[in-house]
Amino acid sequence: MPLETTMLCIDNSEHMRNGDYSPSRMESMQDAANLVSNAKMQSNPENTVGIMALAGRNPELLVSPTDDMGKIMNSIHDVRLFGALSFADGVQVAYLALKHRRNKMGGQRIVLL
């Protein structure tokens, strides 16, 4: 598999509190983020994954692209719900984070969850 840097953009807006799904929307999103990050890291040992939160006053980069699964998992589970979703601003910040990645030879991916 080719080398990739992936930014996982997580919706942590107040709408994720809704209990209309079991498990909750936030728990389902965290499970999906775990699956995607594990798949990316296992497909190539040099792949990196970054985590962003899209809601609040401004989108926030939680973890810069890294290959440390401990940091990735901790940041996914430490995401707090607050504010409104800033979709367009979040994609712009994710693009900037990918622009400043370590290994510029690989591909870039933005995954919105």
mmCIF file with all atom_site columns, C-alpha atoms in Angstrom:
data_model
loop_
_atom_site.group_PDB
_atom_site.id
_atom_site.type_symbol
_atom_site.label_atom_id
_atom_site.label_alt_id
_atom_site.label_comp_id
_atom_site.label_asym_id
_atom_site.label_entity_id
_atom_site.label_seq_id
_atom_site.pdbx_PDB_ins_code
_atom_site.Cartn_x
_atom_site.Cartn_y
_atom_site.Cartn_z
_atom_site.occupancy
_atom_site.B_iso_or_equiv
_atom_site.pdbx_formal_charge
_atom_site.auth_seq_id
_atom_site.auth_comp_id
_atom_site.auth_asym_id
_atom_site.auth_atom_id
_atom_site.pdbx_PDB_model_num
ATOM 1   C CA . MET A 1 1   ? 0.000   0.000  0.000  1.00 0.00 ? 1   MET A CA 1
ATOM 2   C CA . PRO A 1 2   ? 1.226   3.528  -0.711 1.00 0.00 ? 2   PRO A CA 1
ATOM 3   C CA . LEU A 1 3   ? 2.368   5.910  1.998  1.00 0.00 ? 3   LEU A CA 1
ATOM 4   C CA . GLU A 1 4   ? -0.422  8.204  3.290  1.00 0.00 ? 4   GLU A CA 1
ATOM 5   C CA . THR A 1 5   ? -1.033  10.916 5.836  1.00 0.00 ? 5   THR A CA 1
ATOM 6   C CA . THR A 1 6   ? -4.649  11.003 7.015  1.00 0.00 ? 6   THR A CA 1
ATOM 7   C CA . MET A 1 7   ? -6.467  13.677 9.011  1.00 0.00 ? 7   MET A CA 1
ATOM 8   C CA . LEU A 1 8   ? -9.512  12.373 10.884 1.00 0.00 ? 8   LEU A CA 1
ATOM 9   C CA . CYS A 1 9   ? -11.919 15.269 11.436 1.00 0.00 ? 9   CYS A CA 1
ATOM 10  C CA . ILE A 1 10  ? -14.343 14.486 14.247 1.00 0.00 ? 10  ILE A CA 1
ATOM 11  C CA . ASP A 1 11  ? -17.754 16.129 14.682 1.00 0.00 ? 11  ASP A CA 1
ATOM 12  C CA . ASN A 1 12  ? -17.829 17.050 18.370 1.00 0.00 ? 12  ASN A CA 1
ATOM 13  C CA . SER A 1 13  ? -20.823 19.393 18.148 1.00 0.00 ? 13  SER A CA 1
ATOM 14  C CA . GLU A 1 14  ? -23.724 19.352 20.594 1.00 0.00 ? 14  GLU A CA 1
ATOM 15  C CA . HIS A 1 15  ? -25.771 17.329 18.067 1.00 0.00 ? 15  HIS A CA 1
ATOM 16  C CA . MET A 1 16  ? -23.605 14.300 18.836 1.00 0.00 ? 16  MET A CA 1
ATOM 17  C CA . ARG A 1 17  ? -25.309 14.080 22.269 1.00 0.00 ? 17  ARG A CA 1
ATOM 18  C CA . ASN A 1 18  ? -28.519 12.746 20.714 1.00 0.00 ? 18  ASN A CA 1
ATOM 19  C CA . GLY A 1 19  ? -29.363 9.326  22.074 1.00 0.00 ? 19  GLY A CA 1
ATOM 20  C CA . ASP A 1 20  ? -31.302 8.142  19.032 1.00 0.00 ? 20  ASP A CA 1
ATOM 21  C CA . TYR A 1 21  ? -28.710 5.440  18.303 1.00 0.00 ? 21  TYR A CA 1
ATOM 22  C CA . SER A 1 22  ? -27.335 2.760  20.556 1.00 0.00 ? 22  SER A CA 1
ATOM 23  C CA . PRO A 1 23  ? -24.501 3.275  21.344 1.00 0.00 ? 23  PRO A CA 1
ATOM 24  C CA . SER A 1 24  ? -24.669 7.078  21.261 1.00 0.00 ? 24  SER A CA 1
ATOM 25  C CA . ARG A 1 25  ? -23.632 9.014  18.165 1.00 0.00 ? 25  ARG A CA 1
ATOM 26  C CA . MET A 1 26  ? -20.378 10.055 19.847 1.00 0.00 ? 26  MET A CA 1
ATOM 27  C CA . GLU A 1 27  ? -19.489 6.483  20.833 1.00 0.00 ? 27  GLU A CA 1
ATOM 28  C CA . SER A 1 28  ? -20.260 5.284  17.298 1.00 0.00 ? 28  SER A CA 1
ATOM 29  C CA . MET A 1 29  ? -18.048 8.019  15.860 1.00 0.00 ? 29  MET A CA 1
ATOM 30  C CA . GLN A 1 30  ? -15.224 7.083  18.241 1.00 0.00 ? 30  GLN A CA 1
ATOM 31  C CA . ASP A 1 31  ? -15.503 3.430  17.165 1.00 0.00 ? 31  ASP A CA 1
ATOM 32  C CA . ALA A 1 32  ? -15.394 4.468  13.501 1.00 0.00 ? 32  ALA A CA 1
ATOM 33  C CA . ALA A 1 33  ? -12.358 6.688  14.140 1.00 0.00 ? 33  ALA A CA 1
ATOM 34  C CA . ASN A 1 34  ? -10.590 3.782  15.872 1.00 0.00 ? 34  ASN A CA 1
ATOM 35  C CA . LEU A 1 35  ? -11.318 1.471  12.929 1.00 0.00 ? 35  LEU A CA 1
ATOM 36  C CA . VAL A 1 36  ? -10.123 3.969  10.317 1.00 0.00 ? 36  VAL A CA 1
ATOM 37  C CA . SER A 1 37  ? -6.946  4.895  12.200 1.00 0.00 ? 37  SER A CA 1
ATOM 38  C CA . ASN A 1 38  ? -6.067  1.227  12.856 1.00 0.00 ? 38  ASN A CA 1
ATOM 39  C CA . ALA A 1 39  ? -6.655  0.320  9.194  1.00 0.00 ? 39  ALA A CA 1
ATOM 40  C CA . LYS A 1 40  ? -4.463  3.201  8.000  1.00 0.00 ? 40  LYS A CA 1
ATOM 41  C CA . MET A 1 41  ? -1.643  2.365  10.398 1.00 0.00 ? 41  MET A CA 1
ATOM 42  C CA . GLN A 1 42  ? -1.698  -1.357 9.582  1.00 0.00 ? 42  GLN A CA 1
ATOM 43  C CA . SER A 1 43  ? -1.727  -0.865 5.817  1.00 0.00 ? 43  SER A CA 1
ATOM 44  C CA . ASN A 1 44  ? 1.741   0.748  5.843  1.00 0.00 ? 44  ASN A CA 1
ATOM 45  C CA . PRO A 1 45  ? 4.049   1.149  8.862  1.00 0.00 ? 45  PRO A CA 1
ATOM 46  C CA . GLU A 1 46  ? 5.097   4.629  7.665  1.00 0.00 ? 46  GLU A CA 1
ATOM 47  C CA . ASN A 1 47  ? 1.528   5.997  7.496  1.00 0.00 ? 47  ASN A CA 1
ATOM 48  C CA . THR A 1 48  ? 0.597   8.787  9.877  1.00 0.00 ? 48  THR A CA 1
ATOM 49  C CA . VAL A 1 49  ? -2.784  9.867  11.254 1.00 0.00 ? 49  VAL A CA 1
ATOM 50  C CA . GLY A 1 50  ? -3.824  13.200 12.776 1.00 0.00 ? 50  GLY A CA 1
ATOM 51  C CA . ILE A 1 51  ? -6.967  14.027 14.750 1.00 0.00 ? 51  ILE A CA 1
ATOM 52  C CA . MET A 1 52  ? -9.053  17.215 14.635 1.00 0.00 ? 52  MET A CA 1
ATOM 53  C CA . ALA A 1 53  ? -12.179 18.391 16.457 1.00 0.00 ? 53  ALA A CA 1
ATOM 54  C CA . LEU A 1 54  ? -14.493 20.423 14.210 1.00 0.00 ? 54  LEU A CA 1
ATOM 55  C CA . ALA A 1 55  ? -16.808 22.134 16.734 1.00 0.00 ? 55  ALA A CA 1
ATOM 56  C CA . GLY A 1 56  ? -16.372 24.943 19.219 1.00 0.00 ? 56  GLY A CA 1
ATOM 57  C CA . ARG A 1 57  ? -15.174 28.487 18.675 1.00 0.00 ? 57  ARG A CA 1
ATOM 58  C CA . ASN A 1 58  ? -12.584 27.237 16.188 1.00 0.00 ? 58  ASN A CA 1
ATOM 59  C CA . PRO A 1 59  ? -11.643 23.809 14.819 1.00 0.00 ? 59  PRO A CA 1
ATOM 60  C CA . GLU A 1 60  ? -8.853  22.345 16.932 1.00 0.00 ? 60  GLU A CA 1
ATOM 61  C CA . LEU A 1 61  ? -5.936  20.144 15.917 1.00 0.00 ? 61  LEU A CA 1
ATOM 62  C CA . LEU A 1 62  ? -5.795  17.561 18.713 1.00 0.00 ? 62  LEU A CA 1
ATOM 63  C CA . VAL A 1 63  ? -2.876  15.490 17.389 1.00 0.00 ? 63  VAL A CA 1
ATOM 64  C CA . SER A 1 64  ? -0.555  16.398 14.537 1.00 0.00 ? 64  SER A CA 1
ATOM 65  C CA . PRO A 1 65  ? -0.048  13.556 12.060 1.00 0.00 ? 65  PRO A CA 1
ATOM 66  C CA . THR A 1 66  ? 1.821   10.861 13.972 1.00 0.00 ? 66  THR A CA 1
ATOM 67  C CA . ASP A 1 67  ? 2.452   7.127  13.908 1.00 0.00 ? 67  ASP A CA 1
ATOM 68  C CA . ASP A 1 68  ? 1.979   6.804  17.700 1.00 0.00 ? 68  ASP A CA 1
ATOM 69  C CA . MET A 1 69  ? -1.269  4.840  18.141 1.00 0.00 ? 69  MET A CA 1
ATOM 70  C CA . GLY A 1 70  ? -1.354  5.689  21.867 1.00 0.00 ? 70  GLY A CA 1
ATOM 71  C CA . LYS A 1 71  ? -1.619  9.424  21.164 1.00 0.00 ? 71  LYS A CA 1
ATOM 72  C CA . ILE A 1 72  ? -4.210  8.816  18.452 1.00 0.00 ? 72  ILE A CA 1
ATOM 73  C CA . MET A 1 73  ? -6.443  6.610  20.636 1.00 0.00 ? 73  MET A CA 1
ATOM 74  C CA . ASN A 1 74  ? -6.186  8.953  23.638 1.00 0.00 ? 74  ASN A CA 1
ATOM 75  C CA . SER A 1 75  ? -7.134  11.977 21.569 1.00 0.00 ? 75  SER A CA 1
ATOM 76  C CA . ILE A 1 76  ? -10.121 10.184 20.010 1.00 0.00 ? 76  ILE A CA 1
ATOM 77  C CA . HIS A 1 77  ? -11.494 9.240  23.428 1.00 0.00 ? 77  HIS A CA 1
ATOM 78  C CA . ASP A 1 78  ? -10.719 12.622 25.030 1.00 0.00 ? 78  ASP A CA 1
ATOM 79  C CA . VAL A 1 79  ? -12.845 14.612 22.547 1.00 0.00 ? 79  VAL A CA 1
ATOM 80  C CA . ARG A 1 80  ? -15.423 16.715 24.396 1.00 0.00 ? 80  ARG A CA 1
ATOM 81  C CA . LEU A 1 81  ? -18.788 17.793 22.990 1.00 0.00 ? 81  LEU A CA 1
ATOM 82  C CA . PHE A 1 82  ? -19.429 21.526 22.717 1.00 0.00 ? 82  PHE A CA 1
ATOM 83  C CA . GLY A 1 83  ? -20.483 24.255 20.337 1.00 0.00 ? 83  GLY A CA 1
ATOM 84  C CA . ALA A 1 84  ? -21.572 24.248 16.731 1.00 0.00 ? 84  ALA A CA 1
ATOM 85  C CA . LEU A 1 85  ? -19.906 22.490 13.809 1.00 0.00 ? 85  LEU A CA 1
ATOM 86  C CA . SER A 1 86  ? -17.442 24.572 11.726 1.00 0.00 ? 86  SER A CA 1
ATOM 87  C CA . PHE A 1 87  ? -17.234 22.331 8.672  1.00 0.00 ? 87  PHE A CA 1
ATOM 88  C CA . ALA A 1 88  ? -15.560 24.681 6.150  1.00 0.00 ? 88  ALA A CA 1
ATOM 89  C CA . ASP A 1 89  ? -13.068 26.058 8.671  1.00 0.00 ? 89  ASP A CA 1
ATOM 90  C CA . GLY A 1 90  ? -12.253 22.518 9.804  1.00 0.00 ? 90  GLY A CA 1
ATOM 91  C CA . VAL A 1 91  ? -11.438 21.341 6.286  1.00 0.00 ? 91  VAL A CA 1
ATOM 92  C CA . GLN A 1 92  ? -9.160  24.367 5.799  1.00 0.00 ? 92  GLN A CA 1
ATOM 93  C CA . VAL A 1 93  ? -7.294  23.670 9.052  1.00 0.00 ? 93  VAL A CA 1
ATOM 94  C CA . ALA A 1 94  ? -6.982  19.969 8.119  1.00 0.00 ? 94  ALA A CA 1
ATOM 95  C CA . TYR A 1 95  ? -5.531  20.973 4.743  1.00 0.00 ? 95  TYR A CA 1
ATOM 96  C CA . LEU A 1 96  ? -2.968  23.214 6.460  1.00 0.00 ? 96  LEU A CA 1
ATOM 97  C CA . ALA A 1 97  ? -2.016  20.422 8.873  1.00 0.00 ? 97  ALA A CA 1
ATOM 98  C CA . LEU A 1 98  ? -1.490  18.073 5.920  1.00 0.00 ? 98  LEU A CA 1
ATOM 99  C CA . LYS A 1 99  ? 0.559   20.698 4.113  1.00 0.00 ? 99  LYS A CA 1
ATOM 100 C CA . HIS A 1 100 ? 3.034   20.735 7.030  1.00 0.00 ? 100 HIS A CA 1
ATOM 101 C CA . ARG A 1 101 ? 3.371   16.956 7.415  1.00 0.00 ? 101 ARG A CA 1
ATOM 102 C CA . ARG A 1 102 ? 6.741   15.224 7.903  1.00 0.00 ? 102 ARG A CA 1
ATOM 103 C CA . ASN A 1 103 ? 6.877   12.978 4.854  1.00 0.00 ? 103 ASN A CA 1
ATOM 104 C CA . LYS A 1 104 ? 5.765   14.947 1.802  1.00 0.00 ? 104 LYS A CA 1
ATOM 105 C CA . MET A 1 105 ? 6.201   12.016 -0.609 1.00 0.00 ? 105 MET A CA 1
ATOM 106 C CA . GLY A 1 106 ? 2.994   10.227 0.359  1.00 0.00 ? 106 GLY A CA 1
ATOM 107 C CA . GLY A 1 107 ? -0.646  10.963 -0.323 1.00 0.00 ? 107 GLY A CA 1
ATOM 108 C CA . GLN A 1 108 ? -2.964  13.141 1.716  1.00 0.00 ? 108 GLN A CA 1
ATOM 109 C CA . ARG A 1 109 ? -6.437  12.209 2.950  1.00 0.00 ? 109 ARG A CA 1
ATOM 110 C CA . ILE A 1 110 ? -9.066  14.086 4.933  1.00 0.00 ? 110 ILE A CA 1
ATOM 111 C CA . VAL A 1 111 ? -11.689 11.814 6.533  1.00 0.00 ? 111 VAL A CA 1
ATOM 112 C CA . LEU A 1 112 ? -14.734 13.525 8.066  1.00 0.00 ? 112 LEU A CA 1
ATOM 113 C CA . LEU A 1 113 ? -16.500 11.584 10.838 1.00 0.00 ? 113 LEU A CA 1
#
